[in-house]
Short mmCIF file of C-alpha atoms and ligand atoms in Angstrom, two decimals:
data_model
loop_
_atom_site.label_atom_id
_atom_site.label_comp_id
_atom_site.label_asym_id
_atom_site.label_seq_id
_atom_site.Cartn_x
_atom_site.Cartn_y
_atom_site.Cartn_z
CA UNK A 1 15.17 92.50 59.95
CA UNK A 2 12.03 94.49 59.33
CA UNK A 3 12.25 96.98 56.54
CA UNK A 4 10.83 100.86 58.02
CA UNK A 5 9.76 103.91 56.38
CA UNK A 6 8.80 106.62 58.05
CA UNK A 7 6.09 109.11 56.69
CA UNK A 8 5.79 112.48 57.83
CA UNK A 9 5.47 114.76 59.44
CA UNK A 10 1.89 115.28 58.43
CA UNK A 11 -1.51 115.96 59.29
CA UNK A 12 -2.90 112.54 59.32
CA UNK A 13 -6.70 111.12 58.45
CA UNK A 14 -6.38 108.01 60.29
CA UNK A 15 -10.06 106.96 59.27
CA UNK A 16 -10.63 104.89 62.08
CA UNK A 17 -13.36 105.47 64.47
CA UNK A 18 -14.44 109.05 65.46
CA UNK A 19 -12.41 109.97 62.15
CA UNK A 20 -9.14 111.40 63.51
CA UNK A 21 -7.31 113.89 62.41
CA UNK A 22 -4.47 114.16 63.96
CA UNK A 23 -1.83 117.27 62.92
CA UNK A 24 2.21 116.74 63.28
CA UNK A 25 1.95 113.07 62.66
CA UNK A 26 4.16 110.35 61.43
CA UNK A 27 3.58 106.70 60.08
CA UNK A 28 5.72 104.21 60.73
CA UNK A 29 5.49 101.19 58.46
CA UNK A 30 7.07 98.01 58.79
CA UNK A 31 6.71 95.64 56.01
CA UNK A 32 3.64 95.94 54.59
CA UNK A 33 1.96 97.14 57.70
CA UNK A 34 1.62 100.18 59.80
CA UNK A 35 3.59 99.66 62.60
CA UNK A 36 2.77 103.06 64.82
CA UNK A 37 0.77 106.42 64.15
CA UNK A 38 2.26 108.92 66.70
CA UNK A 39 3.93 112.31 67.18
CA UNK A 40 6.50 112.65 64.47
CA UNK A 41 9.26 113.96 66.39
CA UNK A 42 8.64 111.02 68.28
CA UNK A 43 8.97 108.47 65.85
CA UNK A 44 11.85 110.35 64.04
CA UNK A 45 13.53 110.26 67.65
CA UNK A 46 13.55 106.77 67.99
CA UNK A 47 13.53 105.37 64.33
CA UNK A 48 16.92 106.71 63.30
CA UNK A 49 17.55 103.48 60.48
CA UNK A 50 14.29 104.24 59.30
CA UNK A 51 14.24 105.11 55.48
CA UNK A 52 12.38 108.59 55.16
CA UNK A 53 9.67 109.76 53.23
CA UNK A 54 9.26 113.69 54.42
CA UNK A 55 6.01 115.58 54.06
CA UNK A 56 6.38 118.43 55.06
CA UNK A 57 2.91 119.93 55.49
CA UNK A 58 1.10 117.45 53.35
CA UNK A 59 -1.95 115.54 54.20
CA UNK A 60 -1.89 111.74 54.33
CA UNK A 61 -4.98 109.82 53.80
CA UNK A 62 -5.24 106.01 53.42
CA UNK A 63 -4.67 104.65 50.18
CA UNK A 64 -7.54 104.88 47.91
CA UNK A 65 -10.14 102.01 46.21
CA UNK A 66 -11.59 101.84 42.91
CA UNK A 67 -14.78 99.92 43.35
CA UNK A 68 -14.84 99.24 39.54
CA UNK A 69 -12.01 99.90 36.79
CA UNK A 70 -11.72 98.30 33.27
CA UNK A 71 -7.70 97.95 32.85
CA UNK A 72 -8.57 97.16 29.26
CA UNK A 73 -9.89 100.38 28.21
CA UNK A 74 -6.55 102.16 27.45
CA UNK A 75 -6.78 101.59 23.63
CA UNK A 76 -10.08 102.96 23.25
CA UNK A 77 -8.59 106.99 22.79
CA UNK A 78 -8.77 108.30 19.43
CA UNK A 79 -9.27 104.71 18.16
CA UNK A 80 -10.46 104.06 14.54
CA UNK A 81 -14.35 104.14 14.15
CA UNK A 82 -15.90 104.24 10.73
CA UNK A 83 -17.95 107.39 10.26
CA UNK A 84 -20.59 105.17 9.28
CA UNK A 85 -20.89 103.38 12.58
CA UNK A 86 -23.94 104.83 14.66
CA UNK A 87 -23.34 105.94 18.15
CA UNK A 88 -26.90 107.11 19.16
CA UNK A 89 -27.58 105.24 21.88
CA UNK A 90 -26.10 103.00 24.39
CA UNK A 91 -26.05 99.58 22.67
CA UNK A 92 -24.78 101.35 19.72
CA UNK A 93 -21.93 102.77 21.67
CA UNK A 94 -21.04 98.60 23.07
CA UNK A 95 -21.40 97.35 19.54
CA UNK A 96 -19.95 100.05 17.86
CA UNK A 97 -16.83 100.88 20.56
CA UNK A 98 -16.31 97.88 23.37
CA UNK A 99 -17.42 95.15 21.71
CA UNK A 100 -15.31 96.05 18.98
CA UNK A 101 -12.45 97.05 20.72
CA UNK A 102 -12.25 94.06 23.79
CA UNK A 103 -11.92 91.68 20.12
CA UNK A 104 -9.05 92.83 18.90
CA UNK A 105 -6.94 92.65 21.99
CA UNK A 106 -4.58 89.59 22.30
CA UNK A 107 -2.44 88.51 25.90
CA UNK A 108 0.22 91.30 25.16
CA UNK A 109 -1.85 94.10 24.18
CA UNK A 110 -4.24 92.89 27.65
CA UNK A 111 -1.07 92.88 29.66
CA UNK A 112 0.59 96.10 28.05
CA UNK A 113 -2.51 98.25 28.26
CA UNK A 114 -3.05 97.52 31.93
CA UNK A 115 0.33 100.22 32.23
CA UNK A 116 -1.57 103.02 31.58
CA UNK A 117 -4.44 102.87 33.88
CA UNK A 118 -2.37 101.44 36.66
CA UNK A 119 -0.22 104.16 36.74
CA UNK A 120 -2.64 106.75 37.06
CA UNK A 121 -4.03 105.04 39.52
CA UNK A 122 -1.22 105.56 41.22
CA UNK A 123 -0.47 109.22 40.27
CA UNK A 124 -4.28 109.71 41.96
CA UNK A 125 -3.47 108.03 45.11
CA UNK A 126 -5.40 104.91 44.51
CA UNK A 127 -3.32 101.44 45.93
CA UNK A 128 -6.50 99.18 45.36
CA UNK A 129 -8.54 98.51 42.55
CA UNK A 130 -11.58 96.02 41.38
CA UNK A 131 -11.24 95.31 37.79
CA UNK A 132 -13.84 93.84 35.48
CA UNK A 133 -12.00 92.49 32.32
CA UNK A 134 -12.60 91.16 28.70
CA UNK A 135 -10.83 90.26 25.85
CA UNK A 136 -12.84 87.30 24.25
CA UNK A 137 -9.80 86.42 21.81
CA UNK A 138 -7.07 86.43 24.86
CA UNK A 139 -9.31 85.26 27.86
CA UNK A 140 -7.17 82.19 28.93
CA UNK A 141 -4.50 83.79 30.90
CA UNK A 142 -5.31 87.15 30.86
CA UNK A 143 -6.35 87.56 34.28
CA UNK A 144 -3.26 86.07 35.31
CA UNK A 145 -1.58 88.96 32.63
CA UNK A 146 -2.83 92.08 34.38
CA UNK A 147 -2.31 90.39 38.25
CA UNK A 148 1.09 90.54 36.77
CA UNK A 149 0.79 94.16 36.05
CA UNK A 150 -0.67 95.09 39.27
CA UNK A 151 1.89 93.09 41.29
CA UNK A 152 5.32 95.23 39.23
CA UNK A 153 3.56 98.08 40.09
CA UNK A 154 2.15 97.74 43.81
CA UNK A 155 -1.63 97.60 42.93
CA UNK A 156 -3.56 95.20 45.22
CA UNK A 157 -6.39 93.63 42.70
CA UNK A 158 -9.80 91.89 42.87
CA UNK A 159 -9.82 90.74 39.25
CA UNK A 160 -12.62 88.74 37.32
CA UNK A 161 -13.52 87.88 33.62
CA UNK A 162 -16.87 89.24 32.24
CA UNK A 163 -18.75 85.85 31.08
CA UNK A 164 -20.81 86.74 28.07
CA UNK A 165 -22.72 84.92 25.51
CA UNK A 166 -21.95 87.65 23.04
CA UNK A 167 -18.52 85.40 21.38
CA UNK A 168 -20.22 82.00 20.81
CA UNK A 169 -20.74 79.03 22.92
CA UNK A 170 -17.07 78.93 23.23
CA UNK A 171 -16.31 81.87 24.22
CA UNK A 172 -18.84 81.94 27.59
CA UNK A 173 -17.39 78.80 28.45
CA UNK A 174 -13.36 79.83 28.15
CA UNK A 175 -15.00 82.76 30.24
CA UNK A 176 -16.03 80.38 32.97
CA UNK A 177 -12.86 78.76 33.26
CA UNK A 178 -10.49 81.69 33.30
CA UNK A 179 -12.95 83.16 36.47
CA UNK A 180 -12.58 79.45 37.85
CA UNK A 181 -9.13 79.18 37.36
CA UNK A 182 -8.09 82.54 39.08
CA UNK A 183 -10.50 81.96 41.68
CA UNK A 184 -8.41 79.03 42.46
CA UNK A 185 -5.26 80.81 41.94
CA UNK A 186 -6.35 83.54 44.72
CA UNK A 187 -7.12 80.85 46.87
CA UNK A 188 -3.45 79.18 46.99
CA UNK A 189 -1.64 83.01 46.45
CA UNK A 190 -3.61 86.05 48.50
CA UNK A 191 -1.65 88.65 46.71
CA UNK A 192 -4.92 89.40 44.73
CA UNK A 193 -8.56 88.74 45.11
CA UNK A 194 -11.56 87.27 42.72
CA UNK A 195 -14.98 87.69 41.70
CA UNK A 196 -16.74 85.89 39.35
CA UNK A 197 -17.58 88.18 36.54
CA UNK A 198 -20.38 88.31 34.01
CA UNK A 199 -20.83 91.27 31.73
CA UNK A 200 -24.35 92.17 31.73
CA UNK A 201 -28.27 90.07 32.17
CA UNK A 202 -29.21 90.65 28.61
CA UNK A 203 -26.30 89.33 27.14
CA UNK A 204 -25.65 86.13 29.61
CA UNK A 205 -27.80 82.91 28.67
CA UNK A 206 -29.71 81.02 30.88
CA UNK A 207 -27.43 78.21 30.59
CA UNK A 208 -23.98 80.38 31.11
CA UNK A 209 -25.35 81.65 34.05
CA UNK A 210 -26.41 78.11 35.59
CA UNK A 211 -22.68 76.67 33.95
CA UNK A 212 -21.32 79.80 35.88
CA UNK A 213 -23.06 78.75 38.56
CA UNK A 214 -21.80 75.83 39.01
CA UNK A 215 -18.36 75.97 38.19
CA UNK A 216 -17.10 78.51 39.94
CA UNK A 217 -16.46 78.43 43.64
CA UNK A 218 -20.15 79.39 45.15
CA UNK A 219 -18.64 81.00 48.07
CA UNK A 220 -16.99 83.59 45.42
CA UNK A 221 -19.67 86.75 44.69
CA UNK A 222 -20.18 87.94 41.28
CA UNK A 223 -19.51 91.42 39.62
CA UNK A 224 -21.66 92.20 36.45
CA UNK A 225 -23.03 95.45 35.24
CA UNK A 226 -26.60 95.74 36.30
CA UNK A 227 -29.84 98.34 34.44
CA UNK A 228 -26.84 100.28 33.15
CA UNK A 229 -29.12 101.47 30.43
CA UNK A 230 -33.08 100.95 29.90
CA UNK A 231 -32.19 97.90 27.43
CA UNK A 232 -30.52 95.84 30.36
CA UNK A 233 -34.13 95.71 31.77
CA UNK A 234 -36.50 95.52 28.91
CA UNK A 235 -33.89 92.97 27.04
CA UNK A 236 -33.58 91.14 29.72
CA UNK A 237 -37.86 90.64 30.29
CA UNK A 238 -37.93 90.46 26.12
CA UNK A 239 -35.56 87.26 26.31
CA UNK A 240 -36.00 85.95 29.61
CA UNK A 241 -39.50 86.37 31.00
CA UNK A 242 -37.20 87.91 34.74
CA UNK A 243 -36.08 90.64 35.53
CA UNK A 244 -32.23 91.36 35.98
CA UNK A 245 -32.32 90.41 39.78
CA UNK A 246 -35.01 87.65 39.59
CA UNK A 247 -32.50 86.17 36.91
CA UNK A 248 -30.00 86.63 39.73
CA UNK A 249 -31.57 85.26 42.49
CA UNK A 250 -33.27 82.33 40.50
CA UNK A 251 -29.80 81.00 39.98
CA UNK A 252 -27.89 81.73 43.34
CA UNK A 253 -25.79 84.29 42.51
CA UNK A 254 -27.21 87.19 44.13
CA UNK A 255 -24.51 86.34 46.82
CA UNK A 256 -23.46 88.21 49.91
CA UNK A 257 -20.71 90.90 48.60
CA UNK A 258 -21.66 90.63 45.03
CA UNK A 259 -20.80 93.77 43.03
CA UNK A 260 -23.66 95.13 41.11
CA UNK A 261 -22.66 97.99 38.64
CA UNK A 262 -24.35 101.37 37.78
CA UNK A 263 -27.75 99.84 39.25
CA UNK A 264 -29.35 103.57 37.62
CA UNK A 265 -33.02 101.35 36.34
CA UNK A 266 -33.66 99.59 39.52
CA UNK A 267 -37.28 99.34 40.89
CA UNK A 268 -37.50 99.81 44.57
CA UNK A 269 -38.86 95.99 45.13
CA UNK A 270 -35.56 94.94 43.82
CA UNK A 271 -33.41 97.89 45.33
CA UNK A 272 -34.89 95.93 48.49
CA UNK A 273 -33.39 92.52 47.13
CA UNK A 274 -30.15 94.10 46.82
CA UNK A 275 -30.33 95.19 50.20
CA UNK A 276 -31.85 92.10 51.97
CA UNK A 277 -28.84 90.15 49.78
CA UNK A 278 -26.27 92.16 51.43
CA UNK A 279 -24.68 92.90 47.67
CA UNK A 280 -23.12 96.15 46.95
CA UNK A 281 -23.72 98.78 43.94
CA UNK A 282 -21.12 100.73 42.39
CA UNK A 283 -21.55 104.13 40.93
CA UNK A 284 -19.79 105.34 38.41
CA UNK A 285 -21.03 109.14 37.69
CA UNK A 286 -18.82 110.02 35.09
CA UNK A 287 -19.47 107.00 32.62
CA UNK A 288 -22.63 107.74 33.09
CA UNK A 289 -22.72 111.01 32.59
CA UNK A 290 -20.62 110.17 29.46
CA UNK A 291 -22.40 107.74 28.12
CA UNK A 292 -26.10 109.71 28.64
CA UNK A 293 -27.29 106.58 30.72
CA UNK A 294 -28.85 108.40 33.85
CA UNK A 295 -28.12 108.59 36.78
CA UNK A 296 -28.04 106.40 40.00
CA UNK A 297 -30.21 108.39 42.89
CA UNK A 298 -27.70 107.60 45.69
CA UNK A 299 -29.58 109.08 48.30
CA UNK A 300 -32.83 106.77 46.93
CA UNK A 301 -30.84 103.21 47.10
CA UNK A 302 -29.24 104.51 50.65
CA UNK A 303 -32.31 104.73 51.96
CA UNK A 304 -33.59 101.65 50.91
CA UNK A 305 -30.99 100.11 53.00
CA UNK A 306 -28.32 99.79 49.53
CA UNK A 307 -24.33 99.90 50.22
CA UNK A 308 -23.61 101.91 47.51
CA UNK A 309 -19.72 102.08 46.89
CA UNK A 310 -17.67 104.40 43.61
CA UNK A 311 -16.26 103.52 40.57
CA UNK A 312 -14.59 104.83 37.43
CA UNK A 313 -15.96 102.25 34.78
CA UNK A 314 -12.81 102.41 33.16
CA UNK A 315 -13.00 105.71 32.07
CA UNK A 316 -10.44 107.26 34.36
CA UNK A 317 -8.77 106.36 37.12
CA UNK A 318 -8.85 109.16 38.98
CA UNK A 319 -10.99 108.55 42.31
CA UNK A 320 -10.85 112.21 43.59
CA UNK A 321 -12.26 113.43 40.66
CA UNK A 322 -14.70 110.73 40.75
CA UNK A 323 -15.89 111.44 44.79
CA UNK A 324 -16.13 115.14 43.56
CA UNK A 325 -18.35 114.44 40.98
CA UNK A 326 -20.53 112.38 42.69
CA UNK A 327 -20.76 114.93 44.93
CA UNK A 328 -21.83 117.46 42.28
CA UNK A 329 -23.74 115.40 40.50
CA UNK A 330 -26.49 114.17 43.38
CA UNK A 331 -26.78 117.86 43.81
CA UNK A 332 -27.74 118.88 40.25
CA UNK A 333 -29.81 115.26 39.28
CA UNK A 334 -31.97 116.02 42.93
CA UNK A 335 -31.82 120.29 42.42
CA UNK A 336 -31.03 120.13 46.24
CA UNK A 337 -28.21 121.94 47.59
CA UNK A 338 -28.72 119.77 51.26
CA UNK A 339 -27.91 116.75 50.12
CA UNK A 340 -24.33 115.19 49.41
CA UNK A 341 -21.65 117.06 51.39
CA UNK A 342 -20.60 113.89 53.61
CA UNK A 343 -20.96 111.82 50.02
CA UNK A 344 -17.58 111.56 48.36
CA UNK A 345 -15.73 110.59 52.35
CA UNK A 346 -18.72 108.69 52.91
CA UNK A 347 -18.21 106.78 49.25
CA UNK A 348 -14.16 106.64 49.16
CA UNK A 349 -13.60 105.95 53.41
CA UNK A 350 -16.36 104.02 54.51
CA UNK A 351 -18.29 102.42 51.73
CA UNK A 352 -15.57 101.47 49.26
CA UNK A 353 -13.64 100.55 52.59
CA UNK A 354 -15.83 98.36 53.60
CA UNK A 355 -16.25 96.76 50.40
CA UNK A 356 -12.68 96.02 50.33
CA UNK A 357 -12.20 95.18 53.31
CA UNK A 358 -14.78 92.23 53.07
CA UNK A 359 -13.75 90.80 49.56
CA UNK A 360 -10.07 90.93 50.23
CA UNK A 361 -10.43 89.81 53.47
CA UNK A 362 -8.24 92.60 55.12
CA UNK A 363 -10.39 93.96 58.38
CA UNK A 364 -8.08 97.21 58.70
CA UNK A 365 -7.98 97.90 54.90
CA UNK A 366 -8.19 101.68 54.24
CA UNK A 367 -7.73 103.04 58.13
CA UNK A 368 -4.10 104.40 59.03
CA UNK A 369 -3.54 102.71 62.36
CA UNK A 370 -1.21 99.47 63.97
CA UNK A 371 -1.45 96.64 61.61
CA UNK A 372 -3.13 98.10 58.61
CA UNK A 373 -1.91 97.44 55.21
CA UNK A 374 0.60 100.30 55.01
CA UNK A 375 -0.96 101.53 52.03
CA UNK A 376 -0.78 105.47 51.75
CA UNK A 377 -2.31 108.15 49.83
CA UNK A 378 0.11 111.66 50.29
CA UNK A 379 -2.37 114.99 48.82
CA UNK A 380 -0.10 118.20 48.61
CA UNK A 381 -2.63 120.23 50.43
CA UNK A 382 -1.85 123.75 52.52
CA UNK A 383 -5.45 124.06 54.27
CA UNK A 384 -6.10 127.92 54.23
CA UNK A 385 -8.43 127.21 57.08
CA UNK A 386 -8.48 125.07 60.21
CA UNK A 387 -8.34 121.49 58.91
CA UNK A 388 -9.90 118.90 62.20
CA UNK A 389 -12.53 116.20 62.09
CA UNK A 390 -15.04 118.33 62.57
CA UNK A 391 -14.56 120.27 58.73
CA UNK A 392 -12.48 117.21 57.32
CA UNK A 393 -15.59 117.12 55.00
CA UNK A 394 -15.30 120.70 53.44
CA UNK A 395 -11.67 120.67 53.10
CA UNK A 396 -12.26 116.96 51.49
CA UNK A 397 -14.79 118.40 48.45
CA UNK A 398 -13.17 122.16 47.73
CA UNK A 399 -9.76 121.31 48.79
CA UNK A 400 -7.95 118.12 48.70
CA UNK A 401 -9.87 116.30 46.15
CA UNK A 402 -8.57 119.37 43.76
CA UNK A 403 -4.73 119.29 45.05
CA UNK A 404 -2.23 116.56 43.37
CA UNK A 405 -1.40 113.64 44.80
CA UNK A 406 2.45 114.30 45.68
CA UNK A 407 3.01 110.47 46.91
CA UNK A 408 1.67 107.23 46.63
CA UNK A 409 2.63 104.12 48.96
CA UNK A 410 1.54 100.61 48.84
CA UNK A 411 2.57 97.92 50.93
CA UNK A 412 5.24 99.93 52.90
CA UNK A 413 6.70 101.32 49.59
CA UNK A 414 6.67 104.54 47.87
CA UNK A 415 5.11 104.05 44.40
CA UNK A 416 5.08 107.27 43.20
CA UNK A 417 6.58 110.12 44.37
CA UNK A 418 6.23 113.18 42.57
CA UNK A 419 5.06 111.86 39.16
CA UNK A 420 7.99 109.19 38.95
CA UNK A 421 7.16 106.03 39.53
CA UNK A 422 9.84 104.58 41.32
CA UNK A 423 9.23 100.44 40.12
CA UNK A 424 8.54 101.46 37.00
CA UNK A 425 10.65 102.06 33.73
CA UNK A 426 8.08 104.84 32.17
CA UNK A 427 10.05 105.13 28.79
CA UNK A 428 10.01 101.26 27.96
CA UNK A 429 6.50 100.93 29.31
CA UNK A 430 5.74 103.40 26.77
CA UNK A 431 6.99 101.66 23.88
CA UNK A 432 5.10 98.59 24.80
CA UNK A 433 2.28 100.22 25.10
CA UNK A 434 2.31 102.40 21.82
CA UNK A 435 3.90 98.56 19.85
CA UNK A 436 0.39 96.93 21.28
CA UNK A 437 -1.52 99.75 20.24
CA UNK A 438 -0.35 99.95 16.52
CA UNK A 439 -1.67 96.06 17.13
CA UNK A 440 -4.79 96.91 18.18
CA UNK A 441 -5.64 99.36 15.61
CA UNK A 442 -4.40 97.25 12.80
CA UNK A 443 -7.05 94.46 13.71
CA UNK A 444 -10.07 97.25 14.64
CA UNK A 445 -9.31 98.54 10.65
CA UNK A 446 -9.39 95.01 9.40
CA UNK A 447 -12.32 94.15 11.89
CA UNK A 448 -15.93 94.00 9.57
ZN1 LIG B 501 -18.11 98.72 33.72
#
């Protein structure tokens, strides 16, 4: 017998063509799919086994998706830097923070620290992320380590190791293997998805990128940070003679549905590569913002024929917040107050939709209708003013993406309901998480 919950009753944004929204709604799931979106009293008339989630003038939205996340970020608050360490600039602040810090992880602090950021991810209403992970002392297994993670807690995950040359011969090669072994993984158990991930141009070789290349499964796209920061290109021309996406292209790995991060010191020629290769790039305005990078003209790749999809880069995992200030942020960087309104639905409901939908292979991924993945995102959200399709968008940048998230469902079960999270033991977590952190620090203070 089918398991049932009934959601509502609601006003609903079905994201499916014509962008309904559709007041006094209900959603049946079945499973792990959306059986029926109809009238509530309707489906409360003739569902009476059906467990019940009631909403009570709430707004439901489909579950939302993280283009980029780095799970293995958690430890990195308030962690021990010598005052002597420079910070200046944005290779300083890899060498002198994440190069440092993805060292001294081992498998448990990897699998621990994923907790943190998968839970907010659920507190924000997010039921699908694409991670981008390294721990060069821990990378055999650890993919497998925060798929764990992801499955205890509901997340559906695209996970990939990022390759580098940056730990030794070695340690590119283990890097390789652990994106060729959970490729293979994802292909005998879809629970979770795979890219193959590299970190970043100027610190892959020419010959990890060709053993890349070859090893893993060439129908697989990549993921790898891409002109984050000036040095990425000139770097990259210093000890290559390419540029980022020549390098790319030269070796066959500019593939169809490749994720290309931050993408801010792109030339237009190869804006048009991108776009020709039918590869996606994420933008991740905060960590920019944070890290003094730039900032990635959306409207400038988007017209150059660029899918441009959001991210968090790890530093949050909060994808309201992150639609909002893209939102604010294409306003300010172009000093135009036209541009942007339809950006952060556009971003979170059709781009990183899309995007999902094509890499996990799921064609009703992120729409609320019959036989979509019965993932739910539930905003606690009075609209003060008529809320329809036709000013979904207003109520979507001043309104909801500023209200909490009051419950989160994945696969046809509530998550999170009201800040508990109802597969997970919060107080235990916690004391794994704090144990691997004492862990972590102890090797960063003993770290030269
Ligand atoms: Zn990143």
């Amino acid at each position: 017998m089918s398991k049932k919950l009934l959601v509502g009753p609601a006003t609903v944004f079905t994201n499916t063509p014509g962008n309904s929204v559709v007041p006094n709604a209900g959603v049946l799931c079945a499973n792990d799919r959306i059986e029926r979106v109809a009238p509530f009293s309707e489906l409360a008339a003739s569902n009476n086994d059906a467990t019940r989630l009631s909403t009570d003038g709430k707004v439901i939205v489909p579950g939302l998706i993280n283009a980029h996340h780095h799970l293995y970020s958690t430890f990195s608050r308030g962690m021990p830097i010598a005052a002597t360490t420079p910070l200046r600039n944005f290779p300083e602040i890899l060498e002198g923070i994440w190069w440092r810090l993805d060292r001294a992880l081992d498998l448990e602090a990897v699998e621990a620290g994923a907790y943190p950021p998968v839970m907010d991810c659920l507190r924000w209403g997010t039921t699908t992320i694409i991670d981008h992970h390294a721990s060069p002392n821990a990378i055999r297994g650890s993919l497998q380590a925060l798929a764990r993670v992801c499955d205890e807690a509901g997340i559906r995950a695209n996970l990939c190791y990022e390759v580098t040359d940056r730990n030794g011969d070695q340690g590119a090669v283990d890097g390789v293997q652990e994106n060729a072994q959970f490729v293979r993984d994802c292909q005998s158990h879809r629970a979770h998805g795979a890219l193959l991930g590299l970190h970043a141009s100027f610190t892959v070789s020419e010959q990890t990128l060709a053993l890349a290349a070859r090893q893993v499964d060439p129908a697989t796209p990549i993921h790898i940070h891409v002109a984050e920061d000036g040095a990425d290109v000139t770097r990259t021309r210093e000890q290559f003679g390419k540029g980022i996406i020549e390098r790319l292209e030269a070796h066959g790995l500019l593939r169809k549905n490749s994720i290309l991060v931050h993408g801010i010191h792109l030339t237009d020629a190869e804006l048009d590569r991108i776009a020709a290769a039918q590869a996606w790039l994420v933008h991740n305005p905060e960590s920019n913002a944070n890290n003094a990078v730039g900032h990635l003209d959306v409207q400038r790749a988007m017209a150059r024929g660029v899918r441009v999809a959001l991210g968090t880069d790890g530093m949050a995992s909060n994808m309201l917040r992150a639609a909002k200030s893209a939102y604010l942020m294409i306003r300010h960087a172009r000093k135009d107050p036209t541009v942007g309104f339809a950006l952060p639905r556009k971003l979170l409901f059709e781009n990183n939709v899309l995007l999902a939908r094509e890499i996990f292979a799921e064609p009703r991924l992120g729409s609320i209708q019959a036989g979509a993945p019965a993932d739910l995102c539930v905003i606690d959200y009075d609209p003060p003013t008529v809320l329809d399709a036709s000013t979904f968008d207003g109520h979507w940048v001043f309104g909801m993406t500023e209200s909490p998230v009051w419950a989160t469902i994945t696969s046809g079960k509530v998550r999170m309901h009201r800040g508990e999270f109802l597969d997970l033991d919060r107080e235990k977590i916690s004391q794994r998480v704090l144990a691997a952190a004492d862990g972590v620090w102890e090797r960063l203070r003993q770290m030269p």
